[in-house]
Amino acid sequence: MSRSLEIRLGQFSDRGIKPANEDFYGALIPEGETLTLKGAAFAIADGMSSSELARLAAEYAIKNFLNDYFATPDSWTVRHSGERVLSALNRWLCGQSASMHDPARGMVTTFSALVLKSTTAHLFHIGDTRIWQLRGATLEPLTRDHHSWVSAQRVYLNRALGIDTHLEIDYRSLSVEIGDRYLLTTDGIHEYVPPLHIKQLIAENCNNLDAACRALTAAARIAGSPDNLSCQLLCIDNLPTPDVDSTFRKLTELPFPPPLEPGMVLDGYHILREIHSSPRSQLYLARDGNSGKLVALKTPSVNFEDDPGYLERFRHEEWVGRRIQNPHVLKVIETTQRRRFLYHILEYLDGQTLRQWMADHPHPPLIKAREILEQIASGIRAFHRLDMLHRDLKPENIHIDQHGIVRIIDFGSTKIAGIAEIASPIMQSDLLGTKNYVAPEILLGAPATTSADLFAFGVIAYELLTGHLPYGERLGREINAKWMARLRYMSARNERPDLPVWVDGALEKAVRLDPRRRYAVETELPFDLRHPNSEFIERPIRPLLERNPVGFWRTIALLSLLGNLVLFYWLHPGG
């Protein structure tokens, strides 16, 4: 039986002997899908006492972190979301401080946050607030203080929100266990209550976390703390541990549609004709009975009715398509009908795949290839900005309509970083994609990265211009490092002598076997295909063996044959 994340929370704040409380804390424990996709967040801050706006800075940081973190895309990882939000908060605080022109009114605060998602704790930390873990009888700090003591009474912060526009965030993640307790404290507590006493007070109030927090602040005050006193204590009562059976039941809540024929109606969609069929899915042209618009209806293949991995990817395909809004990515339409079967509704595209277009236009002009590749790059960038990897880029998964608009289609292999953080009993492999377009590091067992998508993009660019593959069919098999060391790029100018040297150089860089030496972002290859890169013009001419290994060995064989003939006639002149 599957379980969900269950957390108990206690918290308390006291100004202590100070006239005002400059600490602030907050927590947000959502429900349902948001808890699954984003987790629960807890944060504590201590405004810098030397500033008149210390409390305001701490409050602003906590409230906006909690609001903005949950507003980031669901596809982003916790780390990506947290660091983006904190960087924006820091810029705003620095801007406010600069506009005051008064050091006594600086917007500066420490900040520590804990995000619990699935079975993992994610920590973000700047300053000298602390996050602790109490597991069993072991209490340990999970953060380090970013401050320096200049005397027995004076301490200076080395890092905090609002100090510097360049923000350095301590981030770490660790596995969570049922029964774990996490404590967030400001320095007014942890500088005056020793760890053994902290453990004792928590143990004495284990059933009342608010009381435990009040006991900690009281102990700090008794110990002579001159500062504000704030803490949060949370206990993990349950963790999401979905089992295979419950996960499969959820994936199969909607049955597969029956075989569809023209004239049939499925949930209000009138089937007109089959567009495409493969062993993995079927695609039909349909008309929406409500709006009258033409749509494409995609159904799963009955071949995979009992395959949870396939079912999960099929559902993710719709999830991806609804979240990416880009003119060069196929749109998935949210159905207004009550759905009784498993299928997707897609925008209908009248045109052809890039594979079909390439067959009709072998060796296209460079200017046309540029137009196509720039649109593909825009689509890939839309995936990567949402922490998604397409993982199956190839000419068959790129569509060109009658107006020349290019779109990336088929998201069945897409990896969603934010979803990958969620514990699941269904194992998904990184070795997805299609022969000859899968990056070599993936074949060697490395995890997929954006560079793998860019490799496939480079192969598509090379094939679009030449009609061939940059390494022939030699990447279409399982390889090892020794085999890969023997692979050689085949110059695009072998097939297209009209291509400039710098275009060939750009294509070669796009498909380099070492991902560290490829282009790093989607726009670089299209840029270098329009603007001559001096790196590819001024470099020395490579040996023929590297530029054209097949031609090299053909030449060697021909010279050897001619040499043998000359030797034969020289030895047998009267032959």
mmCIF file with all atom_site columns, N, CA and C in Angstrom, residues 20-53:
data_model
loop_
_atom_site.group_PDB
_atom_site.id
_atom_site.type_symbol
_atom_site.label_atom_id
_atom_site.label_alt_id
_atom_site.label_comp_id
_atom_site.label_asym_id
_atom_site.label_entity_id
_atom_site.label_seq_id
_atom_site.pdbx_PDB_ins_code
_atom_site.Cartn_x
_atom_site.Cartn_y
_atom_site.Cartn_z
_atom_site.occupancy
_atom_site.B_iso_or_equiv
_atom_site.pdbx_formal_charge
_atom_site.auth_seq_id
_atom_site.auth_comp_id
_atom_site.auth_asym_id
_atom_site.auth_atom_id
_atom_site.pdbx_PDB_model_num
ATOM 1   N N  . ALA A 1 20 ? 13.021 44.397 19.975 1.00 0.00 ? 20 ALA A N  1
ATOM 2   C CA . ALA A 1 20 ? 12.247 43.983 18.798 1.00 0.00 ? 20 ALA A CA 1
ATOM 3   C C  . ALA A 1 20 ? 12.732 42.619 18.324 1.00 0.00 ? 20 ALA A C  1
ATOM 4   N N  . ASN A 1 21 ? 11.830 41.893 17.710 1.00 0.00 ? 21 ASN A N  1
ATOM 5   C CA . ASN A 1 21 ? 12.174 40.572 17.178 1.00 0.00 ? 21 ASN A CA 1
ATOM 6   C C  . ASN A 1 21 ? 12.528 40.715 15.701 1.00 0.00 ? 21 ASN A C  1
ATOM 7   N N  . GLU A 1 22 ? 13.786 40.478 15.369 1.00 0.00 ? 22 GLU A N  1
ATOM 8   C CA . GLU A 1 22 ? 14.258 40.613 13.987 1.00 0.00 ? 22 GLU A CA 1
ATOM 9   C C  . GLU A 1 22 ? 14.373 39.261 13.289 1.00 0.00 ? 22 GLU A C  1
ATOM 10  N N  . ASP A 1 23 ? 13.918 38.190 13.968 1.00 0.00 ? 23 ASP A N  1
ATOM 11  C CA . ASP A 1 23 ? 13.860 36.866 13.343 1.00 0.00 ? 23 ASP A CA 1
ATOM 12  C C  . ASP A 1 23 ? 12.528 36.711 12.610 1.00 0.00 ? 23 ASP A C  1
ATOM 13  N N  . PHE A 1 24 ? 12.510 35.751 11.685 1.00 0.00 ? 24 PHE A N  1
ATOM 14  C CA . PHE A 1 24 ? 11.250 35.412 11.025 1.00 0.00 ? 24 PHE A CA 1
ATOM 15  C C  . PHE A 1 24 ? 11.361 33.987 10.516 1.00 0.00 ? 24 PHE A C  1
ATOM 16  N N  . TYR A 1 25 ? 10.240 33.279 10.536 1.00 0.00 ? 25 TYR A N  1
ATOM 17  C CA . TYR A 1 25 ? 10.231 31.931 9.970  1.00 0.00 ? 25 TYR A CA 1
ATOM 18  C C  . TYR A 1 25 ? 8.917  31.690 9.245  1.00 0.00 ? 25 TYR A C  1
ATOM 19  N N  . GLY A 1 26 ? 8.879  30.618 8.479  1.00 0.00 ? 26 GLY A N  1
ATOM 20  C CA . GLY A 1 26 ? 7.657  30.270 7.758  1.00 0.00 ? 26 GLY A CA 1
ATOM 21  C C  . GLY A 1 26 ? 7.715  28.831 7.295  1.00 0.00 ? 26 GLY A C  1
ATOM 22  N N  . ALA A 1 27 ? 6.556  28.296 6.979  1.00 0.00 ? 27 ALA A N  1
ATOM 23  C CA . ALA A 1 27 ? 6.464  26.919 6.491  1.00 0.00 ? 27 ALA A CA 1
ATOM 24  C C  . ALA A 1 27 ? 5.270  26.812 5.562  1.00 0.00 ? 27 ALA A C  1
ATOM 25  N N  . LEU A 1 28 ? 5.381  25.930 4.590  1.00 0.00 ? 28 LEU A N  1
ATOM 26  C CA . LEU A 1 28 ? 4.265  25.673 3.687  1.00 0.00 ? 28 LEU A CA 1
ATOM 27  C C  . LEU A 1 28 ? 4.246  24.184 3.381  1.00 0.00 ? 28 LEU A C  1
ATOM 28  N N  . ILE A 1 29 ? 3.189  23.525 3.849  1.00 0.00 ? 29 ILE A N  1
ATOM 29  C CA . ILE A 1 29 ? 3.010  22.090 3.588  1.00 0.00 ? 29 ILE A CA 1
ATOM 30  C C  . ILE A 1 29 ? 1.769  21.949 2.717  1.00 0.00 ? 29 ILE A C  1
ATOM 31  N N  . PRO A 1 30 ? 1.924  21.863 1.398  1.00 0.00 ? 30 PRO A N  1
ATOM 32  C CA . PRO A 1 30 ? 0.761  21.775 0.513  1.00 0.00 ? 30 PRO A CA 1
ATOM 33  C C  . PRO A 1 30 ? 0.149  20.373 0.548  1.00 0.00 ? 30 PRO A C  1
ATOM 34  N N  . GLU A 1 31 ? -0.863 20.178 -0.249 1.00 0.00 ? 31 GLU A N  1
ATOM 35  C CA . GLU A 1 31 ? -1.507 18.874 -0.326 1.00 0.00 ? 31 GLU A CA 1
ATOM 36  C C  . GLU A 1 31 ? -1.517 18.393 -1.768 1.00 0.00 ? 31 GLU A C  1
ATOM 37  N N  . GLY A 1 32 ? -1.853 17.124 -1.924 1.00 0.00 ? 32 GLY A N  1
ATOM 38  C CA . GLY A 1 32 ? -2.084 16.553 -3.244 1.00 0.00 ? 32 GLY A CA 1
ATOM 39  C C  . GLY A 1 32 ? -0.884 16.598 -4.161 1.00 0.00 ? 32 GLY A C  1
ATOM 40  N N  . GLU A 1 33 ? -1.143 16.972 -5.416 1.00 0.00 ? 33 GLU A N  1
ATOM 41  C CA . GLU A 1 33 ? -0.109 16.934 -6.449 1.00 0.00 ? 33 GLU A CA 1
ATOM 42  C C  . GLU A 1 33 ? 1.028  17.905 -6.151 1.00 0.00 ? 33 GLU A C  1
ATOM 43  N N  . THR A 1 34 ? 0.705  19.056 -5.554 1.00 0.00 ? 34 THR A N  1
ATOM 44  C CA . THR A 1 34 ? 1.757  20.032 -5.246 1.00 0.00 ? 34 THR A CA 1
ATOM 45  C C  . THR A 1 34 ? 2.748  19.469 -4.243 1.00 0.00 ? 34 THR A C  1
ATOM 46  N N  . LEU A 1 35 ? 2.257  18.748 -3.236 1.00 0.00 ? 35 LEU A N  1
ATOM 47  C CA . LEU A 1 35 ? 3.155  18.119 -2.266 1.00 0.00 ? 35 LEU A CA 1
ATOM 48  C C  . LEU A 1 35 ? 4.053  17.102 -2.958 1.00 0.00 ? 35 LEU A C  1
ATOM 49  N N  . THR A 1 36 ? 3.499  16.364 -3.911 1.00 0.00 ? 36 THR A N  1
ATOM 50  C CA . THR A 1 36 ? 4.290  15.366 -4.635 1.00 0.00 ? 36 THR A CA 1
ATOM 51  C C  . THR A 1 36 ? 5.338  16.022 -5.518 1.00 0.00 ? 36 THR A C  1
ATOM 52  N N  . LEU A 1 37 ? 4.935  17.050 -6.270 1.00 0.00 ? 37 LEU A N  1
ATOM 53  C CA . LEU A 1 37 ? 5.822  17.646 -7.268 1.00 0.00 ? 37 LEU A CA 1
ATOM 54  C C  . LEU A 1 37 ? 6.815  18.644 -6.687 1.00 0.00 ? 37 LEU A C  1
ATOM 55  N N  . LYS A 1 38 ? 6.413  19.378 -5.645 1.00 0.00 ? 38 LYS A N  1
ATOM 56  C CA . LYS A 1 38 ? 7.277  20.430 -5.096 1.00 0.00 ? 38 LYS A CA 1
ATOM 57  C C  . LYS A 1 38 ? 7.747  20.154 -3.677 1.00 0.00 ? 38 LYS A C  1
ATOM 58  N N  . GLY A 1 39 ? 7.026  19.303 -2.933 1.00 0.00 ? 39 GLY A N  1
ATOM 59  C CA . GLY A 1 39 ? 7.415  19.007 -1.567 1.00 0.00 ? 39 GLY A CA 1
ATOM 60  C C  . GLY A 1 39 ? 6.876  20.020 -0.575 1.00 0.00 ? 39 GLY A C  1
ATOM 61  N N  . ALA A 1 40 ? 7.404  19.981 0.645  1.00 0.00 ? 40 ALA A N  1
ATOM 62  C CA . ALA A 1 40 ? 7.044  20.910 1.719  1.00 0.00 ? 40 ALA A CA 1
ATOM 63  C C  . ALA A 1 40 ? 8.271  21.746 2.058  1.00 0.00 ? 40 ALA A C  1
ATOM 64  N N  . ALA A 1 41 ? 8.064  23.020 2.378  1.00 0.00 ? 41 ALA A N  1
ATOM 65  C CA . ALA A 1 41 ? 9.195  23.935 2.592  1.00 0.00 ? 41 ALA A CA 1
ATOM 66  C C  . ALA A 1 41 ? 9.116  24.594 3.966  1.00 0.00 ? 41 ALA A C  1
ATOM 67  N N  . PHE A 1 42 ? 10.291 24.737 4.583  1.00 0.00 ? 42 PHE A N  1
ATOM 68  C CA . PHE A 1 42 ? 10.428 25.350 5.903  1.00 0.00 ? 42 PHE A CA 1
ATOM 69  C C  . PHE A 1 42 ? 11.637 26.287 5.840  1.00 0.00 ? 42 PHE A C  1
ATOM 70  N N  . ALA A 1 43 ? 11.515 27.474 6.415  1.00 0.00 ? 43 ALA A N  1
ATOM 71  C CA . ALA A 1 43 ? 12.621 28.432 6.313  1.00 0.00 ? 43 ALA A CA 1
ATOM 72  C C  . ALA A 1 43 ? 12.663 29.327 7.541  1.00 0.00 ? 43 ALA A C  1
ATOM 73  N N  . ILE A 1 44 ? 13.880 29.742 7.878  1.00 0.00 ? 44 ILE A N  1
ATOM 74  C CA . ILE A 1 44 ? 14.098 30.613 9.035  1.00 0.00 ? 44 ILE A CA 1
ATOM 75  C C  . ILE A 1 44 ? 15.142 31.662 8.663  1.00 0.00 ? 44 ILE A C  1
ATOM 76  N N  . ALA A 1 45 ? 14.986 32.881 9.186  1.00 0.00 ? 45 ALA A N  1
ATOM 77  C CA . ALA A 1 45 ? 15.905 33.975 8.855  1.00 0.00 ? 45 ALA A CA 1
ATOM 78  C C  . ALA A 1 45 ? 16.122 34.851 10.080 1.00 0.00 ? 45 ALA A C  1
ATOM 79  N N  . ASP A 1 46 ? 17.279 35.484 10.106 1.00 0.00 ? 46 ASP A N  1
ATOM 80  C CA . ASP A 1 46 ? 17.666 36.376 11.209 1.00 0.00 ? 46 ASP A CA 1
ATOM 81  C C  . ASP A 1 46 ? 18.211 37.659 10.593 1.00 0.00 ? 46 ASP A C  1
ATOM 82  N N  . GLY A 1 47 ? 17.415 38.727 10.649 1.00 0.00 ? 47 GLY A N  1
ATOM 83  C CA . GLY A 1 47 ? 17.840 40.000 10.078 1.00 0.00 ? 47 GLY A CA 1
ATOM 84  C C  . GLY A 1 47 ? 19.058 40.559 10.792 1.00 0.00 ? 47 GLY A C  1
ATOM 85  N N  . MET A 1 48 ? 19.946 41.216 10.038 1.00 0.00 ? 48 MET A N  1
ATOM 86  C CA . MET A 1 48 ? 21.186 41.748 10.608 1.00 0.00 ? 48 MET A CA 1
ATOM 87  C C  . MET A 1 48 ? 20.872 42.879 11.584 1.00 0.00 ? 48 MET A C  1
ATOM 88  N N  . SER A 1 49 ? 21.290 42.694 12.840 1.00 0.00 ? 49 SER A N  1
ATOM 89  C CA . SER A 1 49 ? 20.869 43.587 13.929 1.00 0.00 ? 49 SER A CA 1
ATOM 90  C C  . SER A 1 49 ? 21.305 45.029 13.742 1.00 0.00 ? 49 SER A C  1
ATOM 91  N N  . SER A 1 50 ? 22.392 45.263 13.022 1.00 0.00 ? 50 SER A N  1
ATOM 92  C CA . SER A 1 50 ? 22.894 46.632 12.872 1.00 0.00 ? 50 SER A CA 1
ATOM 93  C C  . SER A 1 50 ? 22.027 47.468 11.943 1.00 0.00 ? 50 SER A C  1
ATOM 94  N N  . SER A 1 51 ? 21.051 46.839 11.297 1.00 0.00 ? 51 SER A N  1
ATOM 95  C CA . SER A 1 51 ? 20.193 47.565 10.360 1.00 0.00 ? 51 SER A CA 1
ATOM 96  C C  . SER A 1 51 ? 18.825 47.839 10.972 1.00 0.00 ? 51 SER A C  1
ATOM 97  N N  . GLU A 1 52 ? 18.283 49.000 10.671 1.00 0.00 ? 52 GLU A N  1
ATOM 98  C CA . GLU A 1 52 ? 16.941 49.337 11.127 1.00 0.00 ? 52 GLU A CA 1
ATOM 99  C C  . GLU A 1 52 ? 15.879 48.497 10.416 1.00 0.00 ? 52 GLU A C  1
ATOM 100 N N  . LEU A 1 53 ? 16.250 47.921 9.274  1.00 0.00 ? 53 LEU A N  1
ATOM 101 C CA . LEU A 1 53 ? 15.291 47.159 8.472  1.00 0.00 ? 53 LEU A CA 1
ATOM 102 C C  . LEU A 1 53 ? 15.528 45.657 8.582  1.00 0.00 ? 53 LEU A C  1
#
